[in-house]
Amino acid sequence: MKVAVEINNLSKYYGSFQALKSLTLNIYEGEIFGLLGPNGAGKTTTLLILATVIKPSSGNVKVMGIDVTKEPLKVRKNIGFSFQEPKALRVDTVLDVLRWHGKICGLRGIELEENIRRIMANLGLAKYSGKMFMHLSGGLKKKVEVAKILIQKPKIAIFDEPTAQVDVIGKHAIWNLIRELRDEGSTIIIATNDMNEAEMLCDRIAIIHNGVIIVEGKPEELKDKIPSGDILEIELERNLTRKEIGLMVEKIGISNFKATGRNIIFYINRGEEMLPIIMEKMNSIGIKIKRTMIKEPTLDDVFFYFTGRTLR
Amino acid sequence: MMFSSTLLEELYGENEMRNILLIISRDLSKLIKEKFFLVMRYISTLIQIFVYGVIISKIITFKNFYNYYLVGIYVILVFYVALNAGYDVLDEIRMGMLEYYLSLPISRGEYIVAKSISGGVLSTVYSIPILALILLLSNAFSPLKIIEILTLTFIFALSMSGIIIIISLQIKSPNISDIIYGVLVTLLLKLSTVYYPTAVMPSFYKYPALINPVSHITDLLRYIILGEGSYSIPPEIAFPAILFLAMASITFTTIIMERKVEGR
């Protein structure tokens, strides 16, 4: 597959704060690529550098083979950026916002009007076309922001938190339109902290945390990175001391676990067989269990496994 | 307008010219939609012409002071609308709109040229009814004068918008920009010949007024509308100064935008 976006050793400082730390990443043409991570992880900074809105402190970034620092205008002619915070003049109507965006991106005539009509109908925006942007709800503003890029149909479409504040029906409509855009030949890059969105929509995902890519791959590949097949979550009645944790490891003989507060997560094989054995051994050393759950790993578990933090 | 689409096309090429015109037309439609601002500014100007102007011209016995004062009022109107257009960039930084513009397939230079020209066009269009009124009141109504005045209005307003854009882009902090904007407006208007000629000013007041671009445009317009003897700065000095300011303002804003600006 051809590389659409090539990022090499990208770093970005805001004053003394390092938002991105030597990021290296390839995004391929025609895929939906997700940057998954919590707020402040560096997702938006990465996307803004791709869009040439901000400059990298160091490193190389190429979009469609064009260097973002050397030929930013050429890069911008290939991209469309849907911002996390919707951007429009307060006094503009929904139709004004979409029509102006289409025109400045080079669309005109019947093609522009047809794109606007279709996207507005699909996103349920048609009845708000004459309404001023500033009078819309948060979810509707977000839909207008996403609609701009869906109308534009750029080669590289960037969506920063595309469904934040949008209701469930709206989310599915946006996801479908993003998939359609991919099918029509665009490369899609999405930043999200919604693991469900990442899992449902993305062909490949990179998990980003504190400005570093921790792991990347297809959603299933990421889940496979967690050793053993099952996740056993145990909620205890109280926090464990270090000594008790040491004793538990010695008694149960499983070292692949993470303990946070009253919760312990074991990464094990044959979870259902192992559960009674683990419970019995924990009881025998006086650790009281409140609740247990066995599940297949999710992207949140992948994130937790690599960072010790949850995305929720 | 001085920047006709043909001239812009020669300078920038068809696509770039289209982008610039799109930004200007958007700013114009925004001004029309902001009816409250439009109406309040007209009311305030009319009060200055028919109430304050009449009163003060009875107090000040300077020859033909009312007509002298009317030109000053026109310049104040143009000045405020131009600053408001430049200030729009600061407002757009506040609303996060700058990031949006920076992500569009337009160059930083096109954006800044468009915003500066917007300031010129907006001020010129906005000032036409007041200009017509002032020319009628001064008995100086003539199509040639209107063309000359509107051309100069456009050049001056473009410069003022550019200066405010430079401040907005350089400072970025909206609060500090607000303070600088306030100080600049006060200094430029008070230390100028908008209200009084330099002949009646104390010397510490006179010298800043002579180098102030607001004095240059005011006296240039007084020369056109009222004729000889009505100005402090001769047109041979005022006209090149206004042209130089416009070119410097566009050049600096473009350089700053191309080299320094990031959306955040």
Coordinates of C-alpha atoms in Angstrom, one line a residue:
Chain A
M1 CA 0.0 0.0 0.0
K2 CA 1.1 3.6 -0.7
V3 CA 2.0 5.8 2.2
A4 CA -0.3 8.8 2.5
V5 CA 1.2 10.3 5.6
E6 CA 4.7 9.7 6.8
I7 CA 5.8 11.0 10.2
N8 CA 9.4 10.6 11.3
N9 CA 10.7 11.6 14.8
L10 CA 8.1 14.3 15.2
S11 CA 8.5 16.4 18.3
K12 CA 6.5 19.5 19.4
Y13 CA 7.1 21.8 22.3
Y14 CA 4.7 24.4 23.7
G15 CA 7.2 26.5 25.6
S16 CA 9.0 24.0 27.9
F17 CA 6.2 21.4 27.7
Q18 CA 6.8 18.6 25.2
A19 CA 3.5 17.6 23.6
L20 CA 5.0 15.1 21.1
K21 CA 8.1 13.0 21.7
S22 CA 9.8 11.6 18.6
L23 CA 6.6 10.3 17.0
T24 CA 7.1 8.0 14.1
L25 CA 4.1 6.7 12.1
N26 CA 2.9 5.8 8.6
I27 CA -0.7 6.1 7.5
Y28 CA -1.6 4.4 4.2
E29 CA -3.8 5.6 1.3
G30 CA -7.4 4.5 1.5
E31 CA -7.5 3.5 5.2
I32 CA -9.3 4.8 8.2
F33 CA -6.6 5.4 10.7
G34 CA -7.4 6.2 14.3
L35 CA -5.3 8.0 16.9
L36 CA -6.7 6.8 20.2
G37 CA -5.7 8.3 23.5
P38 CA -7.0 10.3 26.5
N39 CA -7.2 14.1 26.5
G40 CA -3.8 15.8 26.4
A41 CA -2.2 12.7 24.8
G42 CA -1.0 14.7 21.7
K43 CA -3.6 13.6 19.2
T44 CA -4.8 17.1 18.2
T45 CA -1.3 18.5 18.1
T46 CA -0.3 15.7 15.7
L47 CA -3.3 16.4 13.5
L48 CA -2.7 20.2 13.5
I49 CA 0.9 19.6 12.3
L50 CA -0.4 17.4 9.5
A51 CA -2.8 20.2 8.5
T52 CA 0.1 22.7 8.6
V53 CA -1.9 24.8 11.2
I54 CA 1.1 24.5 13.6
K55 CA 4.7 23.9 12.9
P56 CA 6.7 20.9 14.2
S57 CA 9.6 21.7 16.6
S58 CA 11.6 18.9 15.0
G59 CA 11.2 15.9 12.8
N60 CA 9.8 15.3 9.3
V61 CA 6.2 15.1 8.2
K62 CA 5.1 14.4 4.7
V63 CA 1.5 14.3 3.4
M64 CA 1.1 12.7 0.0
G65 CA 4.9 13.0 -0.3
I66 CA 4.8 16.7 0.4
D67 CA 6.8 18.2 3.3
V68 CA 4.5 20.1 5.6
T69 CA 7.1 22.7 6.5
K70 CA 8.5 23.2 3.0
E71 CA 5.3 23.3 1.0
P72 CA 2.4 23.9 3.4
L73 CA 0.1 25.3 0.8
K74 CA 0.4 22.2 -1.4
V75 CA -0.3 20.1 1.7
R76 CA -3.4 22.1 2.5
K77 CA -4.7 21.6 -1.0
N78 CA -4.9 17.8 -0.2
I79 CA -6.4 17.9 3.2
G80 CA -9.6 18.8 5.0
F81 CA -9.7 19.3 8.7
S82 CA -12.8 18.9 10.9
F83 CA -11.9 20.5 14.3
Q84 CA -12.7 19.3 17.7
E85 CA -14.3 22.7 18.5
P86 CA -16.7 23.6 15.6
K87 CA -15.5 26.6 13.7
A88 CA -17.9 29.0 12.0
L89 CA -18.9 32.7 12.2
R90 CA -21.6 33.2 14.7
V91 CA -23.9 35.1 12.3
D92 CA -23.6 32.6 9.5
T93 CA -26.4 30.1 8.8
V94 CA -25.7 26.4 8.4
L95 CA -26.0 26.7 4.7
D96 CA -23.7 29.8 4.6
V97 CA -21.0 27.8 6.6
L98 CA -21.1 24.8 4.3
R99 CA -21.4 26.7 1.0
W100 CA -18.5 29.0 1.9
H101 CA -16.3 26.1 3.0
G102 CA -17.1 24.3 -0.2
K103 CA -16.3 27.3 -2.3
I104 CA -13.0 28.1 -0.6
C105 CA -12.0 24.5 -1.2
G106 CA -12.6 24.9 -4.9
L107 CA -16.1 23.3 -5.3
R108 CA -18.7 25.2 -7.3
G109 CA -22.0 25.0 -9.1
I110 CA -24.1 21.9 -9.2
E111 CA -21.4 19.6 -7.6
L112 CA -21.2 21.8 -4.5
E113 CA -25.0 22.2 -4.1
E114 CA -25.6 18.5 -4.7
N115 CA -22.9 17.5 -2.1
I116 CA -24.4 20.0 0.4
R117 CA -27.9 18.7 -0.1
R118 CA -26.9 15.0 0.2
I119 CA -24.7 15.5 3.3
M120 CA -27.3 17.7 5.1
A121 CA -30.0 15.1 4.4
N122 CA -27.9 12.3 5.7
L123 CA -26.9 14.1 8.9
G124 CA -30.4 15.5 9.6
L125 CA -29.2 19.0 9.0
A126 CA -31.6 20.0 6.2
K127 CA -34.3 21.5 8.5
Y128 CA -31.6 23.7 10.2
S129 CA -30.1 25.0 6.9
G130 CA -31.4 28.6 7.5
K131 CA -30.7 28.6 11.2
M132 CA -27.8 30.7 12.5
F133 CA -24.9 28.6 13.6
M134 CA -24.7 30.3 17.0
H135 CA -28.2 29.1 17.8
L136 CA -27.5 25.4 17.2
S137 CA -27.0 22.8 20.0
G138 CA -23.5 21.4 20.6
G139 CA -24.3 18.2 18.7
L140 CA -25.7 20.0 15.7
K141 CA -22.6 22.3 15.6
K142 CA -20.4 19.3 15.6
K143 CA -22.4 17.8 12.7
V144 CA -21.9 21.0 10.7
E145 CA -18.2 20.8 11.4
V146 CA -18.0 17.2 10.1
A147 CA -20.3 18.0 7.2
K148 CA -17.8 20.6 5.9
I149 CA -15.2 17.9 5.2
L150 CA -17.7 15.4 3.9
I151 CA -18.8 17.9 1.4
Q152 CA -15.2 18.9 0.5
K153 CA -14.1 15.2 -0.1
P154 CA -10.4 15.9 0.3
K155 CA -7.7 13.3 -0.4
I156 CA -6.8 13.3 3.3
A157 CA -9.7 13.9 5.6
I158 CA -8.9 14.6 9.2
F159 CA -11.5 14.4 11.9
D160 CA -10.7 15.4 15.5
E161 CA -13.3 13.8 17.8
P162 CA -15.9 13.6 15.0
T163 CA -18.8 12.4 17.1
A164 CA -18.2 14.2 20.5
Q165 CA -21.5 15.5 21.7
V166 CA -23.4 13.8 18.9
D167 CA -26.3 11.4 19.8
V168 CA -26.2 7.7 18.9
I169 CA -28.1 7.9 15.7
G170 CA -26.0 10.8 14.6
K171 CA -22.8 8.9 15.4
H172 CA -23.8 6.0 13.2
A173 CA -24.7 8.5 10.4
I174 CA -21.3 10.1 10.7
W175 CA -19.5 6.8 10.8
N176 CA -21.4 5.6 7.6
L177 CA -20.5 8.8 5.8
I178 CA -16.9 8.6 6.8
R179 CA -16.8 5.0 5.5
E180 CA -18.4 6.2 2.3
L181 CA -15.7 8.9 2.0
R182 CA -13.0 6.2 2.5
D183 CA -14.7 4.0 -0.2
E184 CA -14.6 6.9 -2.6
G185 CA -10.8 7.1 -2.2
S186 CA -10.1 9.4 0.6
T187 CA -7.6 8.5 3.4
I188 CA -9.2 9.2 6.8
I189 CA -7.4 10.1 10.0
I190 CA -9.4 10.3 13.1
A191 CA -8.5 11.3 16.6
T192 CA -10.7 9.9 19.3
N193 CA -10.9 9.0 23.0
D194 CA -13.9 6.8 22.3
M195 CA -12.7 3.3 22.0
N196 CA -16.0 2.1 20.6
E197 CA -15.7 4.6 17.8
A198 CA -12.1 3.5 17.2
E199 CA -13.1 -0.1 17.1
M200 CA -16.2 0.3 14.9
L201 CA -14.6 2.7 12.4
C202 CA -10.9 2.3 12.1
D203 CA -8.9 -0.1 9.9
R204 CA -5.8 0.6 12.0
I205 CA -5.2 2.3 15.3
A206 CA -2.3 3.9 17.1
I207 CA -2.6 4.4 20.8
I208 CA -1.0 7.6 21.9
H209 CA -0.2 8.6 25.5
N210 CA 1.9 11.5 26.8
G211 CA 3.0 12.4 23.3
V212 CA 4.3 8.9 22.5
I213 CA 2.9 6.2 20.3
I214 CA 2.6 3.2 22.5
V215 CA 1.4 0.6 20.1
E216 CA -0.2 0.5 16.6
G217 CA -2.0 -2.0 14.4
K218 CA -5.4 -3.4 13.5
P219 CA -7.9 -3.4 16.4
E220 CA -7.7 -7.3 16.6
E221 CA -3.9 -7.2 16.5
L222 CA -3.8 -4.7 19.4
K223 CA -6.0 -6.9 21.5
D224 CA -3.7 -9.9 20.7
K225 CA -0.9 -7.9 22.2
I226 CA -2.3 -8.6 25.6
P227 CA -0.7 -11.9 26.7
S228 CA -3.1 -14.7 27.4
G229 CA -6.6 -14.8 26.2
D230 CA -8.8 -13.6 29.0
I231 CA -9.1 -10.7 31.4
L232 CA -10.1 -11.4 34.9
E233 CA -11.2 -8.4 36.8
I234 CA -11.5 -8.7 40.6
E235 CA -12.9 -6.0 42.9
L236 CA -11.7 -6.4 46.5
E237 CA -13.4 -5.1 49.7
R238 CA -10.3 -3.1 50.5
N239 CA -7.0 -1.9 49.1
L240 CA -4.1 -4.4 49.4
T241 CA -0.8 -3.7 51.1
R242 CA 2.4 -4.3 49.2
K243 CA 3.1 -7.3 51.5
E244 CA -0.3 -8.8 50.7
I245 CA 0.3 -8.3 46.9
G246 CA 3.6 -10.1 47.3
L247 CA 1.9 -12.9 49.2
M248 CA -0.9 -13.2 46.6
V249 CA 1.6 -13.5 43.7
E250 CA 3.5 -16.2 45.6
K251 CA 0.3 -18.1 46.4
I252 CA -1.5 -17.8 43.1
G253 CA 1.6 -18.0 40.9
I254 CA 0.4 -15.4 38.3
S255 CA 2.7 -12.5 37.8
N256 CA 0.8 -11.0 34.8
F257 CA -1.6 -8.6 36.6
K258 CA -2.2 -5.0 37.4
A259 CA -3.4 -3.7 40.7
T260 CA -5.0 -0.2 41.1
G261 CA -6.8 0.6 44.3
R262 CA -9.2 -2.1 45.1
N263 CA -9.2 -3.6 41.6
I264 CA -6.9 -6.3 40.3
I265 CA -6.8 -7.3 36.7
F266 CA -5.2 -10.7 35.8
Y267 CA -4.2 -11.5 32.2
I268 CA -4.7 -15.3 32.1
N269 CA -5.6 -18.3 29.9
R270 CA -8.7 -20.4 30.6
G271 CA -10.3 -17.7 32.7
E272 CA -13.4 -19.7 33.7
E273 CA -11.3 -22.6 35.0
M274 CA -8.9 -20.4 36.8
L275 CA -11.4 -18.2 38.6
P276 CA -12.4 -20.6 41.4
I277 CA -8.8 -21.5 42.0
I278 CA -7.7 -17.9 42.3
M279 CA -10.7 -17.1 44.5
E280 CA -9.9 -20.0 46.9
K281 CA -6.2 -19.0 47.1
M282 CA -7.1 -15.4 47.8
N283 CA -9.5 -16.4 50.5
S284 CA -6.9 -18.6 52.1
I285 CA -4.6 -15.6 52.7
G286 CA -7.5 -13.4 53.9
I287 CA -8.2 -11.3 50.9
K288 CA -11.9 -10.7 50.6
I289 CA -13.4 -10.5 47.1
K290 CA -16.5 -8.3 46.4
R291 CA -17.0 -8.9 42.7
T292 CA -15.4 -10.8 39.8
M293 CA -15.8 -10.5 36.0
I294 CA -14.2 -12.5 33.1
K295 CA -14.1 -10.8 29.7
E296 CA -12.4 -10.6 26.3
P297 CA -10.0 -7.7 26.0
T298 CA -11.2 -4.4 24.6
L299 CA -9.1 -1.5 23.4
D300 CA -9.5 0.1 26.8
D301 CA -7.8 -3.0 28.2
V302 CA -5.1 -2.7 25.6
F303 CA -4.6 1.0 26.7
F304 CA -4.7 -0.1 30.4
Y305 CA -2.2 -2.9 29.8
F306 CA 0.3 -0.6 28.2
T307 CA -0.2 2.6 30.3
G308 CA -1.7 1.5 33.6
R309 CA -4.5 4.0 32.9
T310 CA -8.0 3.6 31.6
L311 CA -9.5 5.6 28.7
R312 CA -12.9 5.8 30.4
Chain B
M1 CA -12.4 50.1 -5.7
M2 CA -8.7 50.5 -6.3
F3 CA -8.0 46.8 -6.1
S4 CA -10.2 45.7 -9.0
S5 CA -10.5 42.0 -9.7
T6 CA -8.3 42.4 -12.7
L7 CA -5.4 43.9 -10.7
L8 CA -5.8 41.2 -8.0
E9 CA -5.8 38.6 -10.8
E10 CA -2.5 40.0 -12.1
L11 CA -1.0 40.0 -8.7
Y12 CA -2.2 36.6 -7.5
G13 CA -3.6 34.4 -10.3
E14 CA -7.2 33.2 -10.7
N15 CA -7.6 30.8 -7.8
E16 CA -5.8 33.0 -5.3
M17 CA -8.0 36.0 -6.5
R18 CA -11.1 33.9 -6.0
N19 CA -10.0 33.0 -2.5
I20 CA -9.3 36.7 -1.6
L21 CA -12.7 37.7 -3.0
L22 CA -14.5 34.9 -1.1
I23 CA -12.9 36.2 2.2
I24 CA -13.9 39.8 1.4
S25 CA -17.4 38.9 0.4
R26 CA -17.8 36.9 3.6
D27 CA -16.6 39.8 5.7
L28 CA -19.0 42.1 3.9
S29 CA -21.9 39.8 4.5
K30 CA -20.9 39.6 8.1
L31 CA -20.9 43.4 8.4
I32 CA -24.4 43.6 6.9
K33 CA -25.6 40.9 9.3
E34 CA -24.3 42.8 12.3
K35 CA -27.1 45.4 12.0
F36 CA -26.7 46.6 15.6
F37 CA -23.1 47.7 15.0
L38 CA -24.1 49.4 11.7
V39 CA -27.0 51.3 13.1
M40 CA -25.3 52.4 16.3
R41 CA -22.2 53.7 14.5
Y42 CA -24.4 55.7 12.1
I43 CA -26.5 57.1 15.0
S44 CA -23.3 58.1 16.8
T45 CA -21.9 59.8 13.7
L46 CA -25.2 61.7 13.0
I47 CA -25.3 62.9 16.7
Q48 CA -21.7 64.2 16.3
I49 CA -22.7 66.0 13.0
F50 CA -26.0 67.5 14.0
V51 CA -25.7 67.9 17.8
Y52 CA -22.1 68.1 19.0
G53 CA -20.8 69.6 15.8
V54 CA -23.4 72.4 15.8
I55 CA -22.8 73.2 19.5
I56 CA -19.0 73.2 19.3
S57 CA -18.9 75.3 16.1
K58 CA -20.8 78.0 18.0
I59 CA -18.2 77.9 20.8
I60 CA -15.1 77.8 18.6
T61 CA -14.9 80.9 16.5
F62 CA -12.3 79.5 14.1
K63 CA -13.2 80.3 10.5
N64 CA -15.6 77.8 9.0
F65 CA -15.0 75.4 11.9
Y66 CA -18.2 73.4 11.3
N67 CA -17.0 72.2 7.8
Y68 CA -13.5 71.6 9.2
Y69 CA -15.0 69.5 11.9
L70 CA -17.3 67.5 9.5
V71 CA -14.2 66.1 7.7
G72 CA -12.8 65.1 11.0
I73 CA -16.0 63.2 11.9
Y74 CA -15.9 61.4 8.5
V75 CA -12.3 60.3 9.2
I76 CA -13.2 59.1 12.7
L77 CA -16.0 57.0 11.2
V78 CA -13.7 55.5 8.6
F79 CA -11.0 55.0 11.3
Y80 CA -13.3 53.1 13.6
V81 CA -14.8 50.8 10.9
A82 CA -11.3 50.0 9.6
L83 CA -10.0 49.2 13.1
N84 CA -13.1 47.1 13.7
A85 CA -12.3 45.1 10.5
G86 CA -8.7 44.6 11.7
Y87 CA -10.0 43.8 15.2
D88 CA -12.0 41.1 13.5
V89 CA -8.8 39.0 13.2
L90 CA -8.3 39.3 16.9
D91 CA -11.9 38.2 17.4
E92 CA -11.3 35.3 15.1
I93 CA -8.2 34.3 17.1
R94 CA -10.5 34.3 20.2
M95 CA -13.1 32.2 18.6
G96 CA -10.6 29.8 17.2
M97 CA -11.4 30.8 13.6
L98 CA -7.8 31.5 12.8
E99 CA -7.0 27.8 13.1
Y100 CA -9.8 27.1 10.6
Y101 CA -8.4 29.7 8.1
L102 CA -4.9 28.3 8.5
S103 CA -6.1 24.8 7.6
L104 CA -7.8 26.0 4.4
P105 CA -6.2 25.7 0.9
I106 CA -5.2 29.4 1.0
S107 CA -1.8 30.9 1.7
R108 CA -1.2 33.0 4.8
G109 CA -0.4 35.9 2.5
E110 CA -3.8 35.6 0.7
Y111 CA -5.6 35.5 4.0
I112 CA -3.9 38.6 5.3
V113 CA -4.2 40.6 2.1
A114 CA -7.9 39.6 2.0
K115 CA -8.5 40.7 5.6
S116 CA -6.7 44.0 5.0
I117 CA -8.6 44.7 1.8
S118 CA -11.8 43.7 3.6
G119 CA -11.0 46.5 6.1
G120 CA -10.6 48.9 3.2
V121 CA -13.7 47.8 1.4
L122 CA -15.9 47.7 4.5
S123 CA -14.9 51.1 5.6
T124 CA -15.3 52.6 2.2
V125 CA -18.7 51.1 1.6
Y126 CA -19.9 51.9 5.1
S127 CA -18.8 55.5 4.9
I128 CA -20.5 56.4 1.6
P129 CA -23.8 57.7 3.1
I130 CA -22.0 59.8 5.6
L131 CA -19.6 61.1 3.0
A132 CA -22.5 62.1 0.8
L133 CA -24.1 64.0 3.7
I134 CA -20.9 65.7 4.6
L135 CA -20.3 66.8 1.0
L136 CA -23.8 68.2 0.8
L137 CA -23.5 70.0 4.2
S138 CA -20.1 71.5 3.0
N139 CA -21.5 72.5 -0.4
A140 CA -18.7 70.4 -2.0
F141 CA -20.7 67.6 -3.7
S142 CA -19.0 66.5 -6.9
P143 CA -18.5 63.1 -8.5
L144 CA -14.8 63.6 -9.0
K145 CA -14.3 64.5 -5.3
I146 CA -16.3 61.4 -4.3
I147 CA -14.0 59.2 -6.4
E148 CA -10.9 60.8 -5.0
I149 CA -12.1 60.6 -1.4
L150 CA -13.3 57.0 -1.6
T151 CA -10.0 56.0 -3.1
L152 CA -8.1 57.7 -0.3
T153 CA -10.5 56.3 2.2
F154 CA -9.9 52.8 0.9
I155 CA -6.1 53.2 1.1
F156 CA -6.2 54.6 4.6
A157 CA -8.6 52.1 5.9
L158 CA -6.6 49.2 4.5
S159 CA -3.5 50.5 6.4
M160 CA -5.4 50.9 9.7
S161 CA -6.8 47.3 9.4
G162 CA -3.3 46.1 8.6
I163 CA -1.9 47.8 11.7
I164 CA -4.5 46.2 13.9
I165 CA -3.9 42.8 12.3
I166 CA -0.2 43.1 12.9
I167 CA -0.9 43.8 16.6
S168 CA -3.4 41.0 16.9
L169 CA -1.0 38.5 15.2
Q170 CA 2.1 39.6 17.2
I171 CA 0.6 39.8 20.6
K172 CA -2.0 37.0 20.3
S173 CA -3.1 37.5 24.0
P174 CA -6.5 39.0 23.5
N175 CA -6.3 41.0 26.8
I176 CA -3.0 42.6 26.0
S177 CA -4.1 43.3 22.4
D178 CA -7.2 45.0 23.8
I179 CA -5.1 47.3 26.0
I180 CA -2.7 48.1 23.1
Y181 CA -5.7 48.7 20.8
G182 CA -7.3 51.1 23.3
V183 CA -4.1 53.1 23.8
L184 CA -3.4 53.2 20.0
V185 CA -6.9 54.4 19.2
T186 CA -6.7 57.2 21.9
L187 CA -3.3 58.3 20.8
L188 CA -4.0 58.3 17.1
L189 CA -7.3 60.2 17.5
K190 CA -6.3 62.7 20.2
L191 CA -2.9 63.5 18.9
S192 CA -4.1 64.4 15.4
T193 CA -5.7 67.2 13.4
V194 CA -9.1 65.5 13.4
Y195 CA -10.6 68.1 15.7
Y196 CA -8.2 71.1 15.6
P197 CA -5.5 72.4 13.3
T198 CA -1.9 72.4 14.5
A199 CA -1.9 76.2 14.5
V200 CA -3.9 76.1 17.8
M201 CA -2.1 73.2 19.4
P202 CA 0.7 73.5 22.0
S203 CA 4.1 72.3 20.6
F204 CA 4.2 69.0 22.6
Y205 CA 0.9 68.2 20.9
K206 CA 1.7 69.6 17.5
Y207 CA 4.7 67.4 16.6
P208 CA 3.1 64.0 17.2
A209 CA 0.0 65.3 15.3
L210 CA 2.2 66.1 12.3
I211 CA 3.5 62.6 11.9
N212 CA 0.2 60.9 12.7
P213 CA -1.3 59.1 9.7
V214 CA -4.8 60.1 10.9
S215 CA -3.7 63.8 10.5
H216 CA -2.4 63.0 7.1
I217 CA -5.6 61.5 5.8
T218 CA -7.8 64.2 7.5
D219 CA -5.8 67.1 6.0
L220 CA -5.7 65.4 2.6
L221 CA -9.5 65.1 2.6
R222 CA -9.8 68.7 3.9
Y223 CA -7.7 69.8 0.9
I224 CA -10.0 68.0 -1.5
I225 CA -13.3 69.0 0.2
L226 CA -12.6 72.5 1.6
G227 CA -9.6 73.6 -0.5
E228 CA -6.5 75.7 0.2
G229 CA -6.0 77.0 3.7
S230 CA -8.0 74.2 5.4
Y231 CA -5.1 71.9 6.3
S232 CA -2.0 71.7 8.5
I233 CA -0.1 69.1 6.5
P234 CA 0.4 69.9 2.8
P235 CA -1.0 67.3 0.3
E236 CA 2.5 66.8 -1.2
I237 CA 3.5 65.2 2.1
A238 CA 0.2 63.7 3.2
F239 CA -0.5 61.7 0.0
P240 CA 2.9 59.8 -0.2
A241 CA 2.8 59.2 3.5
I242 CA -0.6 57.5 3.2
L243 CA 0.5 55.4 0.3
F244 CA 3.7 54.4 2.1
L245 CA 1.7 53.4 5.2
A246 CA -0.6 51.2 3.1
M247 CA 2.3 49.4 1.4
A248 CA 4.3 49.0 4.6
S249 CA 1.2 47.7 6.5
I250 CA 0.4 45.1 3.8
T251 CA 4.1 44.0 3.5
F252 CA 4.6 43.6 7.3
T253 CA 1.3 41.8 7.9
T254 CA 2.1 39.4 5.0
I255 CA 5.7 38.8 6.3
I256 CA 4.5 38.2 9.9
M257 CA 1.7 35.9 8.8
E258 CA 4.0 33.8 6.5
R259 CA 6.8 33.5 8.9
K260 CA 5.4 33.4 12.4
V261 CA 1.8 32.6 12.7
E262 CA 0.6 29.4 14.0
G263 CA -3.0 28.8 15.0
R264 CA -2.1 28.4 18.6

